[in-house]
JSON list of C-alpha atoms in Angstrom, two decimals:
[
{"chain": "A", "resi": 33, "resn": "UNK", "atom": "CA", "xyz": [108.08, -56.62, 66.13]},
{"chain": "A", "resi": 34, "resn": "UNK", "atom": "CA", "xyz": [104.97, -58.63, 67.06]},
{"chain": "A", "resi": 35, "resn": "UNK", "atom": "CA", "xyz": [105.39, -57.57, 70.70]},
{"chain": "A", "resi": 36, "resn": "UNK", "atom": "CA", "xyz": [105.56, -53.89, 69.73]},
{"chain": "A", "resi": 37, "resn": "UNK", "atom": "CA", "xyz": [102.42, -54.15, 67.58]},
{"chain": "A", "resi": 38, "resn": "UNK", "atom": "CA", "xyz": [100.58, -56.00, 70.36]},
{"chain": "A", "resi": 39, "resn": "UNK", "atom": "CA", "xyz": [101.58, -53.38, 72.94]},
{"chain": "A", "resi": 40, "resn": "UNK", "atom": "CA", "xyz": [100.58, -50.53, 70.61]},
{"chain": "A", "resi": 41, "resn": "UNK", "atom": "CA", "xyz": [97.21, -52.15, 69.92]},
{"chain": "A", "resi": 42, "resn": "UNK", "atom": "CA", "xyz": [96.69, -52.69, 73.66]},
{"chain": "A", "resi": 43, "resn": "UNK", "atom": "CA", "xyz": [97.42, -49.02, 74.42]},
{"chain": "A", "resi": 44, "resn": "UNK", "atom": "CA", "xyz": [95.03, -47.90, 71.68]},
{"chain": "A", "resi": 45, "resn": "UNK", "atom": "CA", "xyz": [92.22, -50.08, 73.07]},
{"chain": "A", "resi": 46, "resn": "UNK", "atom": "CA", "xyz": [92.92, -48.98, 76.66]},
{"chain": "A", "resi": 47, "resn": "UNK", "atom": "CA", "xyz": [93.16, -45.33, 75.61]},
{"chain": "A", "resi": 48, "resn": "UNK", "atom": "CA", "xyz": [89.84, -45.53, 73.78]},
{"chain": "A", "resi": 49, "resn": "UNK", "atom": "CA", "xyz": [88.17, -47.07, 76.84]},
{"chain": "A", "resi": 50, "resn": "UNK", "atom": "CA", "xyz": [89.57, -44.45, 79.21]},
{"chain": "A", "resi": 51, "resn": "UNK", "atom": "CA", "xyz": [88.62, -41.67, 76.80]},
{"chain": "A", "resi": 52, "resn": "UNK", "atom": "CA", "xyz": [84.94, -42.76, 76.84]},
{"chain": "A", "resi": 53, "resn": "UNK", "atom": "CA", "xyz": [84.67, -42.64, 80.64]},
{"chain": "A", "resi": 54, "resn": "UNK", "atom": "CA", "xyz": [83.02, -39.45, 81.91]},
{"chain": "A", "resi": 55, "resn": "UNK", "atom": "CA", "xyz": [84.45, -38.09, 85.13]},
{"chain": "A", "resi": 56, "resn": "UNK", "atom": "CA", "xyz": [81.44, -35.91, 85.94]},
{"chain": "A", "resi": 57, "resn": "UNK", "atom": "CA", "xyz": [77.70, -36.18, 85.65]},
{"chain": "A", "resi": 58, "resn": "UNK", "atom": "CA", "xyz": [76.07, -34.42, 82.70]},
{"chain": "A", "resi": 59, "resn": "UNK", "atom": "CA", "xyz": [72.45, -33.34, 82.32]},
{"chain": "A", "resi": 60, "resn": "UNK", "atom": "CA", "xyz": [70.36, -35.65, 80.14]},
{"chain": "A", "resi": 61, "resn": "UNK", "atom": "CA", "xyz": [66.80, -35.80, 78.85]},
{"chain": "A", "resi": 62, "resn": "UNK", "atom": "CA", "xyz": [64.29, -37.08, 81.38]},
{"chain": "A", "resi": 63, "resn": "UNK", "atom": "CA", "xyz": [62.83, -39.16, 78.53]},
{"chain": "A", "resi": 64, "resn": "UNK", "atom": "CA", "xyz": [66.01, -41.09, 77.70]},
{"chain": "A", "resi": 65, "resn": "UNK", "atom": "CA", "xyz": [65.10, -44.81, 77.59]},
{"chain": "A", "resi": 66, "resn": "UNK", "atom": "CA", "xyz": [67.73, -46.13, 80.00]},
{"chain": "A", "resi": 67, "resn": "UNK", "atom": "CA", "xyz": [67.10, -43.23, 82.39]},
{"chain": "A", "resi": 68, "resn": "UNK", "atom": "CA", "xyz": [63.36, -43.95, 82.53]},
{"chain": "A", "resi": 69, "resn": "UNK", "atom": "CA", "xyz": [63.96, -47.64, 83.28]},
{"chain": "A", "resi": 70, "resn": "UNK", "atom": "CA", "xyz": [66.53, -46.73, 85.96]},
{"chain": "A", "resi": 71, "resn": "UNK", "atom": "CA", "xyz": [64.12, -44.27, 87.57]},
{"chain": "A", "resi": 72, "resn": "UNK", "atom": "CA", "xyz": [61.32, -46.87, 87.59]},
{"chain": "A", "resi": 73, "resn": "UNK", "atom": "CA", "xyz": [63.74, -49.34, 89.19]},
{"chain": "A", "resi": 74, "resn": "UNK", "atom": "CA", "xyz": [64.66, -46.80, 91.90]},
{"chain": "A", "resi": 75, "resn": "UNK", "atom": "CA", "xyz": [60.97, -46.20, 92.64]},
{"chain": "A", "resi": 76, "resn": "UNK", "atom": "CA", "xyz": [60.30, -49.94, 92.89]},
{"chain": "A", "resi": 77, "resn": "UNK", "atom": "CA", "xyz": [63.20, -50.36, 95.32]},
{"chain": "A", "resi": 78, "resn": "UNK", "atom": "CA", "xyz": [61.97, -47.38, 97.35]},
{"chain": "A", "resi": 79, "resn": "UNK", "atom": "CA", "xyz": [58.47, -48.87, 97.63]},
{"chain": "A", "resi": 80, "resn": "UNK", "atom": "CA", "xyz": [59.82, -52.36, 98.43]},
{"chain": "A", "resi": 81, "resn": "UNK", "atom": "CA", "xyz": [62.03, -51.03, 101.23]},
{"chain": "A", "resi": 82, "resn": "UNK", "atom": "CA", "xyz": [59.48, -48.58, 102.63]},
{"chain": "A", "resi": 83, "resn": "UNK", "atom": "CA", "xyz": [57.70, -49.84, 105.76]},
{"chain": "A", "resi": 84, "resn": "UNK", "atom": "CA", "xyz": [54.43, -48.07, 104.93]},
{"chain": "A", "resi": 85, "resn": "UNK", "atom": "CA", "xyz": [51.57, -50.05, 103.41]},
{"chain": "A", "resi": 86, "resn": "UNK", "atom": "CA", "xyz": [50.84, -47.54, 100.65]},
{"chain": "A", "resi": 87, "resn": "UNK", "atom": "CA", "xyz": [52.92, -47.16, 97.50]},
{"chain": "A", "resi": 88, "resn": "UNK", "atom": "CA", "xyz": [54.52, -43.88, 96.52]},
{"chain": "A", "resi": 89, "resn": "UNK", "atom": "CA", "xyz": [54.13, -42.43, 93.04]},
{"chain": "A", "resi": 90, "resn": "UNK", "atom": "CA", "xyz": [56.32, -40.09, 91.07]},
{"chain": "A", "resi": 91, "resn": "UNK", "atom": "CA", "xyz": [55.23, -36.44, 90.99]},
{"chain": "A", "resi": 92, "resn": "UNK", "atom": "CA", "xyz": [58.19, -34.80, 89.28]},
{"chain": "A", "resi": 93, "resn": "UNK", "atom": "CA", "xyz": [61.68, -35.56, 88.05]},
{"chain": "A", "resi": 94, "resn": "UNK", "atom": "CA", "xyz": [63.65, -32.52, 89.17]},
{"chain": "A", "resi": 95, "resn": "UNK", "atom": "CA", "xyz": [67.05, -33.52, 87.84]},
{"chain": "A", "resi": 96, "resn": "UNK", "atom": "CA", "xyz": [68.40, -36.20, 85.52]},
{"chain": "A", "resi": 97, "resn": "UNK", "atom": "CA", "xyz": [72.15, -36.70, 85.14]},
{"chain": "A", "resi": 98, "resn": "UNK", "atom": "CA", "xyz": [74.32, -39.43, 83.68]},
{"chain": "A", "resi": 99, "resn": "UNK", "atom": "CA", "xyz": [77.93, -40.50, 84.06]},
{"chain": "A", "resi": 100, "resn": "UNK", "atom": "CA", "xyz": [79.57, -43.31, 82.11]},
{"chain": "A", "resi": 101, "resn": "UNK", "atom": "CA", "xyz": [82.02, -45.46, 84.06]},
{"chain": "A", "resi": 102, "resn": "UNK", "atom": "CA", "xyz": [82.16, -49.25, 83.80]},
{"chain": "A", "resi": 103, "resn": "UNK", "atom": "CA", "xyz": [78.38, -48.89, 83.69]},
{"chain": "A", "resi": 104, "resn": "UNK", "atom": "CA", "xyz": [75.81, -46.14, 83.21]},
{"chain": "A", "resi": 105, "resn": "UNK", "atom": "CA", "xyz": [75.31, -44.18, 86.42]},
{"chain": "A", "resi": 106, "resn": "UNK", "atom": "CA", "xyz": [72.23, -42.03, 86.83]},
{"chain": "A", "resi": 107, "resn": "UNK", "atom": "CA", "xyz": [71.80, -39.31, 89.43]},
{"chain": "A", "resi": 108, "resn": "UNK", "atom": "CA", "xyz": [68.06, -38.86, 89.88]},
{"chain": "A", "resi": 109, "resn": "UNK", "atom": "CA", "xyz": [66.32, -36.13, 91.92]},
{"chain": "A", "resi": 110, "resn": "UNK", "atom": "CA", "xyz": [62.57, -36.69, 92.31]},
{"chain": "A", "resi": 111, "resn": "UNK", "atom": "CA", "xyz": [59.54, -35.56, 94.23]},
{"chain": "A", "resi": 112, "resn": "UNK", "atom": "CA", "xyz": [57.23, -38.42, 95.17]},
{"chain": "A", "resi": 113, "resn": "UNK", "atom": "CA", "xyz": [54.03, -38.71, 97.18]},
{"chain": "A", "resi": 114, "resn": "UNK", "atom": "CA", "xyz": [52.02, -41.35, 99.00]},
{"chain": "A", "resi": 115, "resn": "UNK", "atom": "CA", "xyz": [49.22, -42.81, 96.89]},
{"chain": "A", "resi": 116, "resn": "UNK", "atom": "CA", "xyz": [45.95, -44.41, 97.88]},
{"chain": "A", "resi": 117, "resn": "UNK", "atom": "CA", "xyz": [47.10, -47.82, 96.57]},
{"chain": "A", "resi": 118, "resn": "UNK", "atom": "CA", "xyz": [48.63, -50.58, 98.61]},
{"chain": "A", "resi": 119, "resn": "UNK", "atom": "CA", "xyz": [52.13, -51.65, 97.57]},
{"chain": "A", "resi": 120, "resn": "UNK", "atom": "CA", "xyz": [51.00, -55.02, 96.25]},
{"chain": "A", "resi": 121, "resn": "UNK", "atom": "CA", "xyz": [48.31, -53.54, 94.00]},
{"chain": "A", "resi": 122, "resn": "UNK", "atom": "CA", "xyz": [48.83, -54.21, 90.29]},
{"chain": "A", "resi": 123, "resn": "UNK", "atom": "CA", "xyz": [46.38, -51.52, 89.23]},
{"chain": "A", "resi": 124, "resn": "UNK", "atom": "CA", "xyz": [48.61, -48.44, 89.42]},
{"chain": "A", "resi": 125, "resn": "UNK", "atom": "CA", "xyz": [46.59, -46.54, 86.79]},
{"chain": "A", "resi": 126, "resn": "UNK", "atom": "CA", "xyz": [43.82, -46.01, 89.35]},
{"chain": "A", "resi": 127, "resn": "UNK", "atom": "CA", "xyz": [46.17, -44.83, 92.08]},
{"chain": "A", "resi": 128, "resn": "UNK", "atom": "CA", "xyz": [46.00, -41.19, 93.00]},
{"chain": "A", "resi": 129, "resn": "UNK", "atom": "CA", "xyz": [48.08, -39.04, 95.29]},
{"chain": "A", "resi": 130, "resn": "UNK", "atom": "CA", "xyz": [46.80, -38.55, 98.83]},
{"chain": "A", "resi": 131, "resn": "UNK", "atom": "CA", "xyz": [46.07, -34.81, 99.00]},
{"chain": "A", "resi": 132, "resn": "UNK", "atom": "CA", "xyz": [44.35, -32.63, 101.58]},
{"chain": "A", "resi": 133, "resn": "UNK", "atom": "CA", "xyz": [44.09, -35.44, 104.09]},
{"chain": "A", "resi": 134, "resn": "UNK", "atom": "CA", "xyz": [45.97, -36.76, 107.08]},
{"chain": "A", "resi": 135, "resn": "UNK", "atom": "CA", "xyz": [47.47, -39.38, 104.72]},
{"chain": "A", "resi": 136, "resn": "UNK", "atom": "CA", "xyz": [49.14, -36.75, 102.53]},
{"chain": "A", "resi": 137, "resn": "UNK", "atom": "CA", "xyz": [52.90, -37.11, 102.47]},
{"chain": "A", "resi": 138, "resn": "UNK", "atom": "CA", "xyz": [55.44, -35.79, 99.99]},
{"chain": "A", "resi": 139, "resn": "UNK", "atom": "CA", "xyz": [59.09, -36.77, 99.88]},
{"chain": "A", "resi": 140, "resn": "UNK", "atom": "CA", "xyz": [62.10, -35.61, 97.88]},
{"chain": "A", "resi": 141, "resn": "UNK", "atom": "CA", "xyz": [64.64, -38.28, 97.03]},
{"chain": "A", "resi": 142, "resn": "UNK", "atom": "CA", "xyz": [68.00, -38.45, 95.35]},
{"chain": "A", "resi": 143, "resn": "UNK", "atom": "CA", "xyz": [69.00, -41.80, 93.89]},
{"chain": "A", "resi": 144, "resn": "UNK", "atom": "CA", "xyz": [72.25, -42.96, 92.36]},
{"chain": "A", "resi": 145, "resn": "UNK", "atom": "CA", "xyz": [71.47, -45.91, 90.13]},
{"chain": "A", "resi": 146, "resn": "UNK", "atom": "CA", "xyz": [74.10, -48.04, 88.44]},
{"chain": "A", "resi": 147, "resn": "UNK", "atom": "CA", "xyz": [72.86, -49.72, 85.29]},
{"chain": "A", "resi": 148, "resn": "UNK", "atom": "CA", "xyz": [73.95, -52.25, 82.73]},
{"chain": "A", "resi": 149, "resn": "UNK", "atom": "CA", "xyz": [70.55, -52.16, 81.02]},
{"chain": "A", "resi": 150, "resn": "UNK", "atom": "CA", "xyz": [71.57, -54.42, 78.15]},
{"chain": "A", "resi": 151, "resn": "UNK", "atom": "CA", "xyz": [72.13, -57.13, 80.82]},
{"chain": "A", "resi": 152, "resn": "UNK", "atom": "CA", "xyz": [69.04, -56.20, 82.86]},
{"chain": "A", "resi": 153, "resn": "UNK", "atom": "CA", "xyz": [71.33, -55.24, 85.76]},
{"chain": "A", "resi": 154, "resn": "UNK", "atom": "CA", "xyz": [70.25, -52.29, 87.93]},
{"chain": "A", "resi": 155, "resn": "UNK", "atom": "CA", "xyz": [71.48, -51.34, 91.40]},
{"chain": "A", "resi": 156, "resn": "UNK", "atom": "CA", "xyz": [70.53, -48.49, 93.71]},
{"chain": "A", "resi": 157, "resn": "UNK", "atom": "CA", "xyz": [74.00, -47.43, 94.82]},
{"chain": "A", "resi": 158, "resn": "UNK", "atom": "CA", "xyz": [72.83, -44.57, 97.07]},
{"chain": "A", "resi": 159, "resn": "UNK", "atom": "CA", "xyz": [69.51, -43.20, 98.26]},
{"chain": "A", "resi": 160, "resn": "UNK", "atom": "CA", "xyz": [68.72, -40.12, 100.30]},
{"chain": "A", "resi": 161, "resn": "UNK", "atom": "CA", "xyz": [65.16, -39.01, 101.04]},
{"chain": "A", "resi": 162, "resn": "UNK", "atom": "CA", "xyz": [63.57, -36.30, 103.17]},
{"chain": "A", "resi": 163, "resn": "UNK", "atom": "CA", "xyz": [60.00, -35.28, 103.90]},
{"chain": "A", "resi": 164, "resn": "UNK", "atom": "CA", "xyz": [58.91, -32.34, 101.80]}
]
């Protein structure tokens, strides 16, 4: 009897876990807390890995999607542009986008970010960018 109850309880727990997993991405608010943090993380990784001296800033979030697996997964489509600030500058409030100059550069990027935000764990799983 104990074995049957244990098995039944195990199936209920497993079934509940499987039921909560989303198989497809769904549109979400661009203001959702965990999405915003994931987007900021993706931008920081982009700037860290970019060989240019200037940092890029966010112009527009074009698409925000979420899928729940063993973590939160965010599909992020953005338009970004080169700013006048160096990457190591801590004063991002005074950074502006390079416009109408030879330094102007706009890029569209799609990021797939895996997040366990309650653990502070973020990973850029995929990144694809192209000049705009």
